[in-house]
mmCIF file of C-alpha atoms in Angstrom:
data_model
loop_
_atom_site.group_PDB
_atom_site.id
_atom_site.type_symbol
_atom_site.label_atom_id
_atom_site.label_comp_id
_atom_site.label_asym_id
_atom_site.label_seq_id
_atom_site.Cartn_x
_atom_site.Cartn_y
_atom_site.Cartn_z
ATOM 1 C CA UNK M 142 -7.079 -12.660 5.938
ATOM 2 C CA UNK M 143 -7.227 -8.838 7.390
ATOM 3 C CA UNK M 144 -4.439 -7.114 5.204
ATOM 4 C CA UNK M 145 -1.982 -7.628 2.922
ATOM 5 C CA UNK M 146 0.770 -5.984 1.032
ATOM 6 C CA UNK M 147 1.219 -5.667 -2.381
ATOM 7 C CA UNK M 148 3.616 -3.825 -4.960
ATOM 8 C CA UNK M 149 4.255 -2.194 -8.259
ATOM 9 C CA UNK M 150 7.658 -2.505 -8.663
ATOM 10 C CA UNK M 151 7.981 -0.111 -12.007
ATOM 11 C CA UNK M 152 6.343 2.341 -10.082
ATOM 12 C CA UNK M 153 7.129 1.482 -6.492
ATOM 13 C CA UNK M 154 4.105 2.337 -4.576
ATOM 14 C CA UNK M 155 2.928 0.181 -1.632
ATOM 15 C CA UNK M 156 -0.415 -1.097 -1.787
ATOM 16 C CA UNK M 157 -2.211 -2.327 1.883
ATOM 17 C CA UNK M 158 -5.593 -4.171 1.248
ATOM 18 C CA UNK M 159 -7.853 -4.572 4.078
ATOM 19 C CA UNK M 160 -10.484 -6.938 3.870
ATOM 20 C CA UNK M 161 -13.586 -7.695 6.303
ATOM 21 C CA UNK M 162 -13.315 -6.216 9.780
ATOM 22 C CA UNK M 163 -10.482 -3.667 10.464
ATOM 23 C CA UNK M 164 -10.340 -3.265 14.857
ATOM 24 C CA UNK M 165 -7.587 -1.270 15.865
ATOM 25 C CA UNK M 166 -5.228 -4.151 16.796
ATOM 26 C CA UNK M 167 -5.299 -4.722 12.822
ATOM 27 C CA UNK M 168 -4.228 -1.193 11.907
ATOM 28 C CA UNK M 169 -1.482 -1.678 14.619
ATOM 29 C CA UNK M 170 -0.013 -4.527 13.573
ATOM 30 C CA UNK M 171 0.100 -3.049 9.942
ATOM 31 C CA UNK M 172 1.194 -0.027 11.391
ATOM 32 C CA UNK M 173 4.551 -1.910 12.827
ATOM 33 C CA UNK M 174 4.678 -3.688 9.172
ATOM 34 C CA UNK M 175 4.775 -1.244 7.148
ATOM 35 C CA UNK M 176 7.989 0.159 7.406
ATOM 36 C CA UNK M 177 9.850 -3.086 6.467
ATOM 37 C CA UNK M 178 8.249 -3.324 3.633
ATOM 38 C CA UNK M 179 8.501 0.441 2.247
ATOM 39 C CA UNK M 180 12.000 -0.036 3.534
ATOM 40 C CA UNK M 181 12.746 -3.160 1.452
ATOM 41 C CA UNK M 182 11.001 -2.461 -1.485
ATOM 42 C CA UNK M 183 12.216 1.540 -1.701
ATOM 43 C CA UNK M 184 8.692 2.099 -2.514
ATOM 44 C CA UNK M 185 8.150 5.795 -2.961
ATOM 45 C CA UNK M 186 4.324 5.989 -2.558
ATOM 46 C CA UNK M 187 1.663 3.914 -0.401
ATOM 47 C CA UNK M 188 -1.530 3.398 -0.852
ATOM 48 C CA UNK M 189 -4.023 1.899 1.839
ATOM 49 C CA UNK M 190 -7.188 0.591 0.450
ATOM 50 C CA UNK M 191 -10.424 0.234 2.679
ATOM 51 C CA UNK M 192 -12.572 -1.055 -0.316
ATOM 52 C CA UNK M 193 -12.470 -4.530 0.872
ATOM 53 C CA UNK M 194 -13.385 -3.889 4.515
ATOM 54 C CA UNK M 195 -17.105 -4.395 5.597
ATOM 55 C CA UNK M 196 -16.642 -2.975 9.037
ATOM 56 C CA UNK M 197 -13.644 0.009 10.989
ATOM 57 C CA UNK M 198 -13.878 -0.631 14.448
ATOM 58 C CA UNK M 199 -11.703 2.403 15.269
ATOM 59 C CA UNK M 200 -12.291 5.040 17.980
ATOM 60 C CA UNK M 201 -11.533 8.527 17.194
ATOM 61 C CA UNK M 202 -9.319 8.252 20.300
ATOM 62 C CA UNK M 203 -6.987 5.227 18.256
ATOM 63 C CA UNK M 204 -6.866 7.485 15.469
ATOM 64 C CA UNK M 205 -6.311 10.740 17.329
ATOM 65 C CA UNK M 206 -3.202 8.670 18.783
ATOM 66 C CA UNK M 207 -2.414 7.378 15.825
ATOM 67 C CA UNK M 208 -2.226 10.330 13.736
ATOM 68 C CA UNK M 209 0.516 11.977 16.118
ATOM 69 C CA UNK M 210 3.069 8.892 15.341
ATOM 70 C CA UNK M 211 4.621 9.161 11.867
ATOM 71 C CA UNK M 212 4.882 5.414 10.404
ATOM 72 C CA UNK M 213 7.949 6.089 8.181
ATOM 73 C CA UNK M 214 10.357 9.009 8.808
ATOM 74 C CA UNK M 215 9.875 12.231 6.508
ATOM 75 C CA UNK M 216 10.632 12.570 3.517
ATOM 76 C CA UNK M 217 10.743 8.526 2.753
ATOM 77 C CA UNK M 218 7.268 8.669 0.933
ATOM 78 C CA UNK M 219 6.997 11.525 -1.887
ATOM 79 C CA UNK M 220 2.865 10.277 -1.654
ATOM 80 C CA UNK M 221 0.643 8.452 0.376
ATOM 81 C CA UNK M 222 -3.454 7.754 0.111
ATOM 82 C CA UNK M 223 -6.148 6.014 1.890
ATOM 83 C CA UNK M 224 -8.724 4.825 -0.111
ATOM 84 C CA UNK M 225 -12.478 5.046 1.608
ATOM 85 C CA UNK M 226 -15.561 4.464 -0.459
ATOM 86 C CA UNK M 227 -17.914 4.673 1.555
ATOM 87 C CA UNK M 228 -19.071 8.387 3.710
ATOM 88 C CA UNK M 229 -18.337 6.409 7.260
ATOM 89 C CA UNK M 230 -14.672 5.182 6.030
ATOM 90 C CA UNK M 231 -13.944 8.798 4.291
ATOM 91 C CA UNK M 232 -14.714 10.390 7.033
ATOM 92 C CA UNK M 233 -12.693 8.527 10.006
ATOM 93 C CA UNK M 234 -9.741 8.871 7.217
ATOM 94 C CA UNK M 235 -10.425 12.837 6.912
ATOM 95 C CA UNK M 236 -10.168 13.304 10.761
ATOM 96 C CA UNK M 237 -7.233 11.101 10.862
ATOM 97 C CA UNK M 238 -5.889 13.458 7.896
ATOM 98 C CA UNK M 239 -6.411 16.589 9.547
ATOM 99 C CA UNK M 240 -5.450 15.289 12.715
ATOM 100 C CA UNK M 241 -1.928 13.957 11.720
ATOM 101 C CA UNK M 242 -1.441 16.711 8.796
ATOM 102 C CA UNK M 243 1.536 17.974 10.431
ATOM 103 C CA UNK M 244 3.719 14.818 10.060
ATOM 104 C CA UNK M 245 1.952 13.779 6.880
ATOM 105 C CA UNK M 246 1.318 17.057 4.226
ATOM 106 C CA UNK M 247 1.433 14.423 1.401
ATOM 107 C CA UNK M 248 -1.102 12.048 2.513
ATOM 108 C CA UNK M 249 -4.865 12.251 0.351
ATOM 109 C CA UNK M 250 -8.124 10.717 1.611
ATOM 110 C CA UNK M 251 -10.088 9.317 -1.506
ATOM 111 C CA UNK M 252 -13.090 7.523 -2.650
ATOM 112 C CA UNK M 253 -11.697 4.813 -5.310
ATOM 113 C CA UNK M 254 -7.719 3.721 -6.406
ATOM 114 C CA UNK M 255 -8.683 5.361 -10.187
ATOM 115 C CA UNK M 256 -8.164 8.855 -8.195
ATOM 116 C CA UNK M 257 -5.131 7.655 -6.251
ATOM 117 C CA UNK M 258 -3.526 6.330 -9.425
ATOM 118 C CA UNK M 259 -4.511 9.570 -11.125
ATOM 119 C CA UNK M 260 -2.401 11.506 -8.500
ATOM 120 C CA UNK M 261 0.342 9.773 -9.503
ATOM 121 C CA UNK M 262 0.367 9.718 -12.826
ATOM 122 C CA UNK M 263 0.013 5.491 -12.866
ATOM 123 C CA UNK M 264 -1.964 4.057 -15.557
ATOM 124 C CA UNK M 265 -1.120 0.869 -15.642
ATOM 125 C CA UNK M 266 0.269 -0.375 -12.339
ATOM 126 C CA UNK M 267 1.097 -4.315 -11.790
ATOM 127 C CA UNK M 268 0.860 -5.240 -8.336
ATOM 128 C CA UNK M 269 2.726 -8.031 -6.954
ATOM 129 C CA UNK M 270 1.964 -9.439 -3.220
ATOM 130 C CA UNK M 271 4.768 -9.316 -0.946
ATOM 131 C CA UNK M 272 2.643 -10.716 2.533
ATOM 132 C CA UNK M 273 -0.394 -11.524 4.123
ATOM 133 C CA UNK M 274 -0.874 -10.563 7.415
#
């Protein structure tokens, strides 16, 4: 299993879990997922989470690319937030951040979900899966 997609539905944020190795085919393939299920779901924040992933196998290149192509139109997503523990994941997600920070202003980079869900104002979220990918 390399990602999957969960969701709050009181709260309707998006949750992405990637476990184990994460190559840039991976990201891709949740990159052409993801907007079916924000779409479906009317989820109005997303949340990726790297905390289960023992290895990115990005190049800055992939995420320089990456960062220039909007996954969901404007405006769909009041929040979004990538969750990278460890210094090597924050930092790839900080460059992809500041690289892409014109077509995302609302997306954070942090260390644990506790902050993300703190952003929000979520105390108590109840996520359901919704695929496995």
């Amino acid at each position: 299993m390399a990602f999957r997609f969960e969701f709050d539905q009181v709260h309707r944020i998006l949750l992405v879990r990637f476990e184990g190795r994460v190559t840039e085919e991976l990201i891709a393939e949740c990159y052409r997922a993801t907007p079916k299920y924000s779409t479906t779901t009317g989820a109005r924040a997303c949340i990726l989470d790297f905390s289960s992933a023992t290895e990115l196998a990005l190049s800055s290149d992939f995420l320089h690319a990456l960062a220039l192509e909007p996954v969901l139109p404007a405006g769909l997503l009041r929040h979004c937030f990538i969750i990278a523990p460890t210094a090597y994941e924050f930092g790839l997600a900080r460059m992809f951040q500041m690289e892409g920070e014109h077509t995302r202003p609302l997306l954070e980079v942090v260390h644990a979900m506790n902050e993300a869900l703190a952003a929000l104002g979520v105390q108590s979220p109840h996520f359901e899966p919704l695929a496995v990918c």
